[in-house]
PDB file of C-alpha atoms in Angstrom:
ATOM      1  CA  UNK A  20      24.115  36.691 -22.280  1.00  0.00           C
ATOM      2  CA  UNK A  21      24.218  40.502 -21.247  1.00  0.00           C
ATOM      3  CA  UNK A  22      21.047  40.440 -20.704  1.00  0.00           C
ATOM      4  CA  UNK A  23      18.899  41.868 -17.749  1.00  0.00           C
ATOM      5  CA  UNK A  24      15.873  42.835 -16.374  1.00  0.00           C
ATOM      6  CA  UNK A  25      13.809  46.673 -17.202  1.00  0.00           C
ATOM      7  CA  UNK A  26      13.490  44.966 -20.639  1.00  0.00           C
ATOM      8  CA  UNK A  27       9.811  46.440 -20.825  1.00  0.00           C
ATOM      9  CA  UNK A  28      10.634  46.064 -24.941  1.00  0.00           C
ATOM     10  CA  UNK A  29      10.773  42.673 -25.012  1.00  0.00           C
ATOM     11  CA  UNK A  30       7.571  42.063 -22.678  1.00  0.00           C
ATOM     12  CA  UNK A  31       5.263  44.022 -24.826  1.00  0.00           C
ATOM     13  CA  UNK A  32       7.249  42.990 -27.951  1.00  0.00           C
ATOM     14  CA  UNK A  33       5.633  39.482 -26.795  1.00  0.00           C
ATOM     15  CA  UNK A  34       2.582  39.571 -24.716  1.00  0.00           C
ATOM     16  CA  UNK A  35       1.587  42.397 -25.718  1.00  0.00           C
ATOM     17  CA  UNK A  36      -0.406  45.431 -24.410  1.00  0.00           C
ATOM     18  CA  UNK A  37       1.726  48.997 -24.699  1.00  0.00           C
ATOM     19  CA  UNK A  38       4.585  50.221 -21.712  1.00  0.00           C
ATOM     20  CA  UNK A  39       2.525  51.611 -19.765  1.00  0.00           C
ATOM     21  CA  UNK A  40      -0.125  49.235 -19.338  1.00  0.00           C
ATOM     22  CA  UNK A  41       3.168  47.560 -18.033  1.00  0.00           C
ATOM     23  CA  UNK A  42       3.919  46.679 -14.166  1.00  0.00           C
ATOM     24  CA  UNK A  43       8.118  46.878 -14.181  1.00  0.00           C
ATOM     25  CA  UNK A  44       8.398  44.056 -11.626  1.00  0.00           C
ATOM     26  CA  UNK A  45      12.342  42.869 -13.740  1.00  0.00           C
ATOM     27  CA  UNK A  46      14.883  44.906 -11.480  1.00  0.00           C
ATOM     28  CA  UNK A  47      15.752  45.817  -7.636  1.00  0.00           C
ATOM     29  CA  UNK A  48      14.817  49.950  -8.443  1.00  0.00           C
ATOM     30  CA  UNK A  49      12.871  51.263  -5.984  1.00  0.00           C
ATOM     31  CA  UNK A  50       9.403  52.037  -6.665  1.00  0.00           C
ATOM     32  CA  UNK A  51       8.535  54.958  -4.697  1.00  0.00           C
ATOM     33  CA  UNK A  52      11.263  56.849  -5.654  1.00  0.00           C
ATOM     34  CA  UNK A  53      12.438  59.755  -3.783  1.00  0.00           C
ATOM     35  CA  UNK A  54      10.346  63.001  -4.183  1.00  0.00           C
ATOM     36  CA  UNK A  55      12.628  65.239  -7.271  1.00  0.00           C
ATOM     37  CA  UNK A  56      13.252  68.707  -5.364  1.00  0.00           C
ATOM     38  CA  UNK A  57      12.867  71.484  -7.390  1.00  0.00           C
ATOM     39  CA  UNK A  58      15.873  72.017  -9.185  1.00  0.00           C
ATOM     40  CA  UNK A  59      18.266  75.402 -10.163  1.00  0.00           C
ATOM     41  CA  UNK A  60      17.706  76.548 -13.245  1.00  0.00           C
ATOM     42  CA  UNK A  61      21.240  75.820 -14.144  1.00  0.00           C
ATOM     43  CA  UNK A  62      21.066  72.851 -13.348  1.00  0.00           C
ATOM     44  CA  UNK A  63      19.983  72.425 -17.123  1.00  0.00           C
ATOM     45  CA  UNK A  64      21.379  75.255 -18.995  1.00  0.00           C
ATOM     46  CA  UNK A  65      25.079  75.495 -16.978  1.00  0.00           C
ATOM     47  CA  UNK A  66      27.782  72.643 -17.372  1.00  0.00           C
ATOM     48  CA  UNK A  67      28.740  71.058 -13.760  1.00  0.00           C
ATOM     49  CA  UNK A  68      31.524  72.651 -11.958  1.00  0.00           C
ATOM     50  CA  UNK A  69      34.240  71.226  -9.391  1.00  0.00           C
ATOM     51  CA  UNK A  70      32.744  72.596  -6.904  1.00  0.00           C
ATOM     52  CA  UNK A  71      29.401  71.196  -7.352  1.00  0.00           C
ATOM     53  CA  UNK A  72      30.539  67.938  -8.294  1.00  0.00           C
ATOM     54  CA  UNK A  73      32.776  68.459  -4.629  1.00  0.00           C
ATOM     55  CA  UNK A  74      29.143  69.061  -3.021  1.00  0.00           C
ATOM     56  CA  UNK A  75      27.965  65.468  -4.160  1.00  0.00           C
ATOM     57  CA  UNK A  76      30.892  64.295  -3.438  1.00  0.00           C
ATOM     58  CA  UNK A  77      30.500  65.120   0.180  1.00  0.00           C
ATOM     59  CA  UNK A  78      27.317  63.819   0.509  1.00  0.00           C
ATOM     60  CA  UNK A  79      27.981  60.640  -0.229  1.00  0.00           C
ATOM     61  CA  UNK A  80      31.122  60.304   1.809  1.00  0.00           C
ATOM     62  CA  UNK A  81      28.455  61.022   4.509  1.00  0.00           C
ATOM     63  CA  UNK A  82      26.300  59.054   3.735  1.00  0.00           C
ATOM     64  CA  UNK A  83      27.855  56.322   3.294  1.00  0.00           C
ATOM     65  CA  UNK A  84      30.504  56.878   5.978  1.00  0.00           C
ATOM     66  CA  UNK A  85      33.537  56.703   3.902  1.00  0.00           C
ATOM     67  CA  UNK A  86      36.713  59.155   4.043  1.00  0.00           C
ATOM     68  CA  UNK A  87      37.518  57.797   1.074  1.00  0.00           C
ATOM     69  CA  UNK A  88      37.740  59.447  -2.160  1.00  0.00           C
ATOM     70  CA  UNK A  89      35.030  59.754  -4.323  1.00  0.00           C
ATOM     71  CA  UNK A  90      34.483  60.095  -8.389  1.00  0.00           C
ATOM     72  CA  UNK A  91      30.479  60.791  -8.942  1.00  0.00           C
ATOM     73  CA  UNK A  92      29.606  59.350 -12.385  1.00  0.00           C
ATOM     74  CA  UNK A  93      26.663  57.679 -14.586  1.00  0.00           C
ATOM     75  CA  UNK A  94      25.386  54.913 -12.625  1.00  0.00           C
ATOM     76  CA  UNK A  95      27.486  51.696 -11.430  1.00  0.00           C
ATOM     77  CA  UNK A  96      27.467  50.410 -14.751  1.00  0.00           C
ATOM     78  CA  UNK A  97      29.962  53.337 -15.773  1.00  0.00           C
ATOM     79  CA  UNK A  98      32.614  52.726 -12.979  1.00  0.00           C
ATOM     80  CA  UNK A  99      31.844  48.880 -13.863  1.00  0.00           C
ATOM     81  CA  UNK A 100      33.162  49.521 -17.722  1.00  0.00           C
ATOM     82  CA  UNK A 101      36.444  52.125 -15.929  1.00  0.00           C
ATOM     83  CA  UNK A 102      37.789  50.307 -13.201  1.00  0.00           C
ATOM     84  CA  UNK A 103      39.636  47.626 -16.199  1.00  0.00           C
ATOM     85  CA  UNK A 104      40.918  49.928 -17.558  1.00  0.00           C
ATOM     86  CA  UNK A 105      42.730  50.964 -14.590  1.00  0.00           C
ATOM     87  CA  UNK A 106      45.800  48.149 -15.201  1.00  0.00           C
ATOM     88  CA  UNK A 107      47.599  46.091 -17.946  1.00  0.00           C
ATOM     89  CA  UNK A 108      44.722  42.743 -17.925  1.00  0.00           C
ATOM     90  CA  UNK A 109      46.221  39.217 -16.084  1.00  0.00           C
ATOM     91  CA  UNK A 110      43.167  37.152 -14.242  1.00  0.00           C
ATOM     92  CA  UNK A 111      40.361  38.128 -12.839  1.00  0.00           C
ATOM     93  CA  UNK A 112      38.236  35.945 -10.822  1.00  0.00           C
ATOM     94  CA  UNK A 113      34.148  36.795 -10.278  1.00  0.00           C
ATOM     95  CA  UNK A 114      32.487  35.260  -7.172  1.00  0.00           C
ATOM     96  CA  UNK A 115      29.052  34.054  -9.989  1.00  0.00           C
ATOM     97  CA  UNK A 116      26.242  33.882 -10.460  1.00  0.00           C
ATOM     98  CA  UNK A 117      26.062  37.761 -10.851  1.00  0.00           C
ATOM     99  CA  UNK A 118      25.632  40.535 -12.223  1.00  0.00           C
ATOM    100  CA  UNK A 119      26.836  39.869 -15.583  1.00  0.00           C
ATOM    101  CA  UNK A 120      28.175  43.145 -17.031  1.00  0.00           C
ATOM    102  CA  UNK A 121      31.034  42.941 -14.177  1.00  0.00           C
ATOM    103  CA  UNK A 122      32.459  39.482 -16.713  1.00  0.00           C
ATOM    104  CA  UNK A 123      31.289  40.993 -19.555  1.00  0.00           C
ATOM    105  CA  UNK A 124      32.933  44.437 -19.224  1.00  0.00           C
ATOM    106  CA  UNK A 125      36.850  42.563 -17.661  1.00  0.00           C
ATOM    107  CA  UNK A 126      36.287  40.091 -20.991  1.00  0.00           C
ATOM    108  CA  UNK A 127      36.001  43.032 -23.220  1.00  0.00           C
ATOM    109  CA  UNK A 128      38.729  45.021 -21.970  1.00  0.00           C
ATOM    110  CA  UNK A 129      41.123  40.943 -22.527  1.00  0.00           C
ATOM    111  CA  UNK A 130      40.669  40.081 -18.694  1.00  0.00           C
ATOM    112  CA  UNK A 131      40.526  36.289 -18.100  1.00  0.00           C
ATOM    113  CA  UNK A 132      38.047  35.971 -16.114  1.00  0.00           C
ATOM    114  CA  UNK A 133      37.203  33.123 -13.972  1.00  0.00           C
ATOM    115  CA  UNK A 134      33.924  32.916 -12.430  1.00  0.00           C
ATOM    116  CA  UNK A 135      34.117  31.160  -9.539  1.00  0.00           C
ATOM    117  CA  UNK A 136      31.469  29.759  -6.271  1.00  0.00           C
ATOM    118  CA  UNK A 137      33.221  31.194  -3.469  1.00  0.00           C
ATOM    119  CA  UNK A 138      34.254  34.378  -1.796  1.00  0.00           C
ATOM    120  CA  UNK A 139      37.684  31.483  -0.787  1.00  0.00           C
ATOM    121  CA  UNK A 140      38.452  30.742  -4.724  1.00  0.00           C
ATOM    122  CA  UNK A 141      38.978  34.534  -4.904  1.00  0.00           C
ATOM    123  CA  UNK A 142      42.552  34.586  -3.392  1.00  0.00           C
ATOM    124  CA  UNK A 143      45.054  34.745  -5.265  1.00  0.00           C
ATOM    125  CA  UNK A 144      43.673  37.325  -8.577  1.00  0.00           C
ATOM    126  CA  UNK A 145      45.284  40.434 -10.320  1.00  0.00           C
ATOM    127  CA  UNK A 146      41.563  41.850  -9.986  1.00  0.00           C
ATOM    128  CA  UNK A 147      38.602  39.892  -7.618  1.00  0.00           C
ATOM    129  CA  UNK A 148      34.640  41.425  -7.848  1.00  0.00           C
ATOM    130  CA  UNK A 149      32.326  40.632  -5.069  1.00  0.00           C
ATOM    131  CA  UNK A 150      28.464  41.869  -5.926  1.00  0.00           C
ATOM    132  CA  UNK A 151      27.266  42.794  -1.720  1.00  0.00           C
ATOM    133  CA  UNK A 152      24.574  41.649  -0.650  1.00  0.00           C
ATOM    134  CA  UNK A 153      24.482  39.939  -4.657  1.00  0.00           C
ATOM    135  CA  UNK A 154      22.087  39.930  -7.615  1.00  0.00           C
ATOM    136  CA  UNK A 155      20.040  38.073  -8.176  1.00  0.00           C
ATOM    137  CA  UNK A 156      20.260  35.861  -4.779  1.00  0.00           C
ATOM    138  CA  UNK A 157      21.119  38.326  -2.331  1.00  0.00           C
ATOM    139  CA  UNK A 158      24.376  36.572  -0.814  1.00  0.00           C
ATOM    140  CA  UNK A 159      25.864  39.096   1.892  1.00  0.00           C
ATOM    141  CA  UNK A 160      29.319  38.648   2.964  1.00  0.00           C
ATOM    142  CA  UNK A 161      30.862  39.898   6.559  1.00  0.00           C
ATOM    143  CA  UNK A 162      32.802  42.776   5.975  1.00  0.00           C
ATOM    144  CA  UNK A 163      35.820  41.360   8.063  1.00  0.00           C
ATOM    145  CA  UNK A 164      36.200  38.231   5.624  1.00  0.00           C
ATOM    146  CA  UNK A 165      36.099  40.865   2.438  1.00  0.00           C
ATOM    147  CA  UNK A 166      38.752  42.572   4.042  1.00  0.00           C
ATOM    148  CA  UNK A 167      41.386  40.056   4.856  1.00  0.00           C
ATOM    149  CA  UNK A 168      40.403  38.725   1.374  1.00  0.00           C
ATOM    150  CA  UNK A 169      41.685  42.196   0.117  1.00  0.00           C
ATOM    151  CA  UNK A 170      45.123  41.100   1.267  1.00  0.00           C
ATOM    152  CA  UNK A 171      45.226  38.609  -0.849  1.00  0.00           C
ATOM    153  CA  UNK A 172      45.177  39.937  -3.912  1.00  0.00           C
ATOM    154  CA  UNK A 173      46.031  42.767  -5.782  1.00  0.00           C
ATOM    155  CA  UNK A 174      42.757  44.615  -5.967  1.00  0.00           C
ATOM    156  CA  UNK A 175      39.464  43.706  -4.979  1.00  0.00           C
ATOM    157  CA  UNK A 176      36.122  45.449  -6.801  1.00  0.00           C
ATOM    158  CA  UNK A 177      32.768  45.301  -3.725  1.00  0.00           C
ATOM    159  CA  UNK A 178      29.891  46.493  -5.792  1.00  0.00           C
ATOM    160  CA  UNK A 179      27.315  47.514  -3.374  1.00  0.00           C
ATOM    161  CA  UNK A 180      24.191  48.849  -5.323  1.00  0.00           C
ATOM    162  CA  UNK A 181      22.026  47.232  -3.194  1.00  0.00           C
ATOM    163  CA  UNK A 182      24.058  47.369   0.173  1.00  0.00           C
ATOM    164  CA  UNK A 183      21.938  50.812   1.212  1.00  0.00           C
ATOM    165  CA  UNK A 184      19.599  49.130   3.524  1.00  0.00           C
ATOM    166  CA  UNK A 185      22.082  47.368   4.874  1.00  0.00           C
ATOM    167  CA  UNK A 186      24.507  49.667   6.453  1.00  0.00           C
ATOM    168  CA  UNK A 187      26.504  47.227   8.157  1.00  0.00           C
ATOM    169  CA  UNK A 188      27.366  45.260   5.589  1.00  0.00           C
ATOM    170  CA  UNK A 189      28.928  48.043   3.990  1.00  0.00           C
ATOM    171  CA  UNK A 190      33.186  48.639   3.342  1.00  0.00           C
ATOM    172  CA  UNK A 191      32.133  51.674   2.350  1.00  0.00           C
ATOM    173  CA  UNK A 192      34.618  53.002   5.462  1.00  0.00           C
ATOM    174  CA  UNK A 193      37.161  51.444   4.916  1.00  0.00           C
ATOM    175  CA  UNK A 194      37.262  51.824   1.159  1.00  0.00           C
ATOM    176  CA  UNK A 195      40.780  54.519   1.425  1.00  0.00           C
ATOM    177  CA  UNK A 196      42.585  51.307   2.273  1.00  0.00           C
ATOM    178  CA  UNK A 197      44.802  50.706  -1.047  1.00  0.00           C
ATOM    179  CA  UNK A 198      43.600  48.334  -3.150  1.00  0.00           C
ATOM    180  CA  UNK A 199      40.114  48.145  -2.887  1.00  0.00           C
ATOM    181  CA  UNK A 200      37.384  49.434  -4.775  1.00  0.00           C
ATOM    182  CA  UNK A 201      33.762  50.505  -3.586  1.00  0.00           C
ATOM    183  CA  UNK A 202      31.098  51.082  -6.125  1.00  0.00           C
ATOM    184  CA  UNK A 203      27.782  52.384  -5.475  1.00  0.00           C
ATOM    185  CA  UNK A 204      23.833  52.879  -6.894  1.00  0.00           C
ATOM    186  CA  UNK A 205      21.797  55.658  -6.782  1.00  0.00           C
ATOM    187  CA  UNK A 206      19.691  55.068  -8.857  1.00  0.00           C
ATOM    188  CA  UNK A 207      18.277  51.484  -7.302  1.00  0.00           C
ATOM    189  CA  UNK A 208      17.943  52.255  -3.711  1.00  0.00           C
ATOM    190  CA  UNK A 209      16.108  56.179  -4.933  1.00  0.00           C
ATOM    191  CA  UNK A 210      13.914  55.147  -7.043  1.00  0.00           C
ATOM    192  CA  UNK A 211      15.309  56.954  -9.637  1.00  0.00           C
ATOM    193  CA  UNK A 212      17.538  54.793 -12.546  1.00  0.00           C
ATOM    194  CA  UNK A 213      16.978  57.329 -14.922  1.00  0.00           C
ATOM    195  CA  UNK A 214      18.899  59.410 -13.348  1.00  0.00           C
ATOM    196  CA  UNK A 215      22.299  57.696 -13.691  1.00  0.00           C
ATOM    197  CA  UNK A 216      24.066  58.577 -10.768  1.00  0.00           C
ATOM    198  CA  UNK A 217      26.636  56.457  -8.921  1.00  0.00           C
ATOM    199  CA  UNK A 218      29.635  56.124  -6.961  1.00  0.00           C
ATOM    200  CA  UNK A 219      33.504  55.244  -7.491  1.00  0.00           C
ATOM    201  CA  UNK A 220      34.998  54.394  -3.843  1.00  0.00           C
ATOM    202  CA  UNK A 221      38.431  54.110  -3.853  1.00  0.00           C
ATOM    203  CA  UNK A 222      42.387  55.950  -2.305  1.00  0.00           C
ATOM    204  CA  UNK A 223      43.335  58.753  -3.389  1.00  0.00           C
ATOM    205  CA  UNK A 224      45.284  57.622  -6.382  1.00  0.00           C
ATOM    206  CA  UNK A 225      42.816  55.154  -7.791  1.00  0.00           C
ATOM    207  CA  UNK A 226      39.752  57.443  -8.418  1.00  0.00           C
ATOM    208  CA  UNK A 227      42.410  60.164  -9.746  1.00  0.00           C
ATOM    209  CA  UNK A 228      42.877  57.475 -12.355  1.00  0.00           C
ATOM    210  CA  UNK A 229      39.634  57.064 -12.944  1.00  0.00           C
ATOM    211  CA  UNK A 230      38.288  60.409 -12.999  1.00  0.00           C
ATOM    212  CA  UNK A 231      40.931  60.829 -15.509  1.00  0.00           C
ATOM    213  CA  UNK A 232      39.023  58.459 -17.888  1.00  0.00           C
ATOM    214  CA  UNK A 233      35.257  59.894 -17.103  1.00  0.00           C
ATOM    215  CA  UNK A 234      35.990  63.662 -18.489  1.00  0.00           C
ATOM    216  CA  UNK A 235      35.008  66.589 -16.791  1.00  0.00           C
ATOM    217  CA  UNK A 236      32.002  66.282 -17.114  1.00  0.00           C
ATOM    218  CA  UNK A 237      31.138  62.341 -15.535  1.00  0.00           C
ATOM    219  CA  UNK A 238      27.201  63.504 -13.889  1.00  0.00           C
ATOM    220  CA  UNK A 239      25.084  65.646 -15.444  1.00  0.00           C
ATOM    221  CA  UNK A 240      23.728  69.289 -13.061  1.00  0.00           C
ATOM    222  CA  UNK A 241      20.779  67.991 -12.783  1.00  0.00           C
ATOM    223  CA  UNK A 242      22.226  63.911 -10.999  1.00  0.00           C
ATOM    224  CA  UNK A 243      24.283  66.640  -8.958  1.00  0.00           C
ATOM    225  CA  UNK A 244      21.299  68.672  -7.593  1.00  0.00           C
ATOM    226  CA  UNK A 245      19.298  65.345  -7.502  1.00  0.00           C
ATOM    227  CA  UNK A 246      21.161  63.694  -5.185  1.00  0.00           C
ATOM    228  CA  UNK A 247      22.490  66.030  -3.170  1.00  0.00           C
ATOM    229  CA  UNK A 248      19.423  66.908  -1.478  1.00  0.00           C
ATOM    230  CA  UNK A 249      18.591  62.906  -0.956  1.00  0.00           C
ATOM    231  CA  UNK A 250      21.291  61.595   0.253  1.00  0.00           C
ATOM    232  CA  UNK A 251      21.323  63.799   2.538  1.00  0.00           C
ATOM    233  CA  UNK A 252      17.620  63.252   3.491  1.00  0.00           C
ATOM    234  CA  UNK A 253      18.578  60.692   6.043  1.00  0.00           C
ATOM    235  CA  UNK A 254      15.114  60.087   7.780  1.00  0.00           C
ATOM    236  CA  UNK A 255      14.251  59.653   4.150  1.00  0.00           C
ATOM    237  CA  UNK A 256      16.938  56.770   3.981  1.00  0.00           C
ATOM    238  CA  UNK A 257      16.004  55.206   7.265  1.00  0.00           C
ATOM    239  CA  UNK A 258      11.944  55.619   6.679  1.00  0.00           C
ATOM    240  CA  UNK A 259      12.581  53.907   2.953  1.00  0.00           C
ATOM    241  CA  UNK A 260      14.729  50.879   4.247  1.00  0.00           C
ATOM    242  CA  UNK A 261      12.316  50.217   7.545  1.00  0.00           C
ATOM    243  CA  UNK A 262       8.940  50.109   4.532  1.00  0.00           C
ATOM    244  CA  UNK A 263      11.131  47.720   2.440  1.00  0.00           C
ATOM    245  CA  UNK A 264      12.502  45.367   5.187  1.00  0.00           C
ATOM    246  CA  UNK A 265       8.466  44.574   5.868  1.00  0.00           C
ATOM    247  CA  UNK A 266       6.954  44.911   2.631  1.00  0.00           C
ATOM    248  CA  UNK A 267       9.872  41.973   1.256  1.00  0.00           C
ATOM    249  CA  UNK A 268       7.769  39.615   4.012  1.00  0.00           C
ATOM    250  CA  UNK A 269       4.661  40.448   1.972  1.00  0.00           C
ATOM    251  CA  UNK A 270       6.016  39.351  -1.482  1.00  0.00           C
ATOM    252  CA  UNK A 271       8.039  36.619   0.063  1.00  0.00           C
ATOM    253  CA  UNK A 272       4.200  35.632   1.649  1.00  0.00           C
ATOM    254  CA  UNK A 273       2.335  35.727  -1.915  1.00  0.00           C
ATOM    255  CA  UNK A 274       5.518  33.559  -3.141  1.00  0.00           C
ATOM    256  CA  UNK A 275       4.633  31.133  -1.284  1.00  0.00           C
ATOM    257  CA  UNK A 276       1.004  31.092  -1.379  1.00  0.00           C
ATOM    258  CA  UNK A 277       1.333  30.867  -5.058  1.00  0.00           C
ATOM    259  CA  UNK A 278       3.897  27.450  -4.100  1.00  0.00           C
ATOM    260  CA  UNK A 279       7.210  29.078  -5.132  1.00  0.00           C
ATOM    261  CA  UNK A 280      10.459  29.063  -2.622  1.00  0.00           C
ATOM    262  CA  UNK A 281      12.066  31.756  -1.951  1.00  0.00           C
ATOM    263  CA  UNK A 282      15.932  31.660  -2.352  1.00  0.00           C
ATOM    264  CA  UNK A 283      17.161  34.959  -0.925  1.00  0.00           C
ATOM    265  CA  UNK A 284      16.882  38.159  -2.300  1.00  0.00           C
ATOM    266  CA  UNK A 285      17.359  41.648  -0.568  1.00  0.00           C
ATOM    267  CA  UNK A 286      14.964  44.734   0.485  1.00  0.00           C
ATOM    268  CA  UNK A 287      14.856  45.362  -2.947  1.00  0.00           C
ATOM    269  CA  UNK A 288      14.256  42.307  -4.567  1.00  0.00           C
ATOM    270  CA  UNK A 289      13.241  38.767  -4.413  1.00  0.00           C
ATOM    271  CA  UNK A 290      14.425  35.611  -6.053  1.00  0.00           C
ATOM    272  CA  UNK A 291      12.426  32.471  -6.069  1.00  0.00           C
ATOM    273  CA  UNK A 292      12.531  28.662  -7.474  1.00  0.00           C
ATOM    274  CA  UNK A 293       9.143  28.358  -9.135  1.00  0.00           C
ATOM    275  CA  UNK A 294      10.304  25.310 -10.994  1.00  0.00           C
ATOM    276  CA  UNK A 295       9.579  26.556 -14.433  1.00  0.00           C
ATOM    277  CA  UNK A 296      10.377  30.198 -14.551  1.00  0.00           C
ATOM    278  CA  UNK A 297       9.789  31.201 -18.137  1.00  0.00           C
ATOM    279  CA  UNK A 298       5.886  29.445 -17.497  1.00  0.00           C
ATOM    280  CA  UNK A 299       5.745  31.544 -14.622  1.00  0.00           C
ATOM    281  CA  UNK A 300       6.782  35.152 -16.127  1.00  0.00           C
ATOM    282  CA  UNK A 301       4.098  34.101 -19.167  1.00  0.00           C
ATOM    283  CA  UNK A 302       1.737  33.895 -16.379  1.00  0.00           C
ATOM    284  CA  UNK A 303       2.717  37.276 -14.864  1.00  0.00           C
ATOM    285  CA  UNK A 304       2.773  38.768 -17.619  1.00  0.00           C
ATOM    286  CA  UNK A 305      -1.018  38.389 -18.481  1.00  0.00           C
ATOM    287  CA  UNK A 306      -1.741  40.122 -15.921  1.00  0.00           C
ATOM    288  CA  UNK A 307       0.695  42.597 -17.434  1.00  0.00           C
ATOM    289  CA  UNK A 308       3.256  42.206 -14.381  1.00  0.00           C
ATOM    290  CA  UNK A 309       6.913  41.689 -16.172  1.00  0.00           C
ATOM    291  CA  UNK A 310       9.694  39.542 -14.079  1.00  0.00           C
ATOM    292  CA  UNK A 311      13.119  38.374 -14.742  1.00  0.00           C
ATOM    293  CA  UNK A 312      13.889  35.359 -15.366  1.00  0.00           C
ATOM    294  CA  UNK A 313      17.944  33.966 -16.459  1.00  0.00           C
ATOM    295  CA  UNK A 314      18.821  31.833 -18.778  1.00  0.00           C
ATOM    296  CA  UNK A 315      21.505  29.586 -16.135  1.00  0.00           C
ATOM    297  CA  UNK A 316      18.780  28.616 -13.810  1.00  0.00           C
ATOM    298  CA  UNK A 317      15.577  26.958 -15.325  1.00  0.00           C
ATOM    299  CA  UNK A 318      13.502  27.775 -12.197  1.00  0.00           C
ATOM    300  CA  UNK A 319      14.794  31.193 -10.705  1.00  0.00           C
ATOM    301  CA  UNK A 320      12.087  34.093 -11.177  1.00  0.00           C
ATOM    302  CA  UNK A 321      13.594  37.418  -9.414  1.00  0.00           C
ATOM    303  CA  UNK A 322      10.510  39.710  -8.282  1.00  0.00           C
ATOM    304  CA  UNK A 323      10.917  43.848  -7.370  1.00  0.00           C
ATOM    305  CA  UNK A 324       8.561  44.997  -4.675  1.00  0.00           C
ATOM    306  CA  UNK A 325       5.409  47.152  -6.087  1.00  0.00           C
ATOM    307  CA  UNK A 326       5.175  50.577  -5.644  1.00  0.00           C
ATOM    308  CA  UNK A 327       1.585  50.966  -4.512  1.00  0.00           C
ATOM    309  CA  UNK A 328      -1.880  49.142  -2.753  1.00  0.00           C
ATOM    310  CA  UNK A 329      -2.983  48.668  -7.031  1.00  0.00           C
ATOM    311  CA  UNK A 330       0.421  46.915  -7.971  1.00  0.00           C
ATOM    312  CA  UNK A 331       0.354  44.936  -4.747  1.00  0.00           C
ATOM    313  CA  UNK A 332      -3.517  43.532  -5.839  1.00  0.00           C
ATOM    314  CA  UNK A 333      -2.148  43.380  -9.609  1.00  0.00           C
ATOM    315  CA  UNK A 334      -0.045  41.558  -8.515  1.00  0.00           C
ATOM    316  CA  UNK A 335      -1.601  39.177  -5.443  1.00  0.00           C
ATOM    317  CA  UNK A 336      -4.094  38.743  -8.498  1.00  0.00           C
ATOM    318  CA  UNK A 337      -1.793  37.300 -10.727  1.00  0.00           C
ATOM    319  CA  UNK A 338      -0.905  34.580  -8.414  1.00  0.00           C
ATOM    320  CA  UNK A 339      -4.166  33.990  -6.979  1.00  0.00           C
ATOM    321  CA  UNK A 340      -5.268  33.125 -10.878  1.00  0.00           C
ATOM    322  CA  UNK A 341      -2.483  31.155 -11.251  1.00  0.00           C
ATOM    323  CA  UNK A 342       1.007  32.164 -10.408  1.00  0.00           C
ATOM    324  CA  UNK A 343       3.114  29.282  -9.596  1.00  0.00           C
TER     325      UNK A 343
END
């Protein structure tokens, strides 16, 4: 099932209220976003130039410590839909459970997809996918293991959409290696998912092929302007990573007090075993807090981090009045 967090329309239709009444903790998007800089008029009125796209790629290259070729795209999702078209369909293996769009996009492009439970089981595939750290359980695979695996498959795709708080986990510095493709999301860590910006990192020939698929204007002028400023603001990134790392401990303590057990997560979201996720989701929804349940695991509930004092207080009150 291609279900996702962020589906507030469903929350409103099911539990009532107005969209603005809700606190959306169903995604892993940072709710304290990067402060939008003033944008030049040309960001809205002019077609993006090659020079501007190159500046954005350079900013990403520095932020991710990546010597590889880089293609800006309209979010990591755009990359997920293009990569299956890089070569004729064959056998793809996806380390699961994980973000369901990888398997869905591969199947839609004609690939035979096997979902496997260990990184070692990916070996031998024509295309292998690892989300690292993983969504929804936060599983992490060490970079040296990933680089070893890259030699055992024809193409390894490492989705690092939630890796910003963990630079030591990233294989972006090795993305110029043939057969390795790294995906990065801008919107999650920077809290600007509506900007629709992400990056594909890889060797020059594969990035050139993907650039042909993406066309001459793969991202907007506004995305270029905001992305260049934000990616170069390393002090903000460091402060944000530190804040998130501290606040997940607060969230875990609240969940534990409600009788939930932490099953994992990242600095942007946590996964809890609740016993009955649909019931737990409904109890939070009474306080207009939306969460993410999973059709394949009855007890799992994922929560993002509140973004303000008021949101934290609302979550604390909801859990104190029967969130377990």
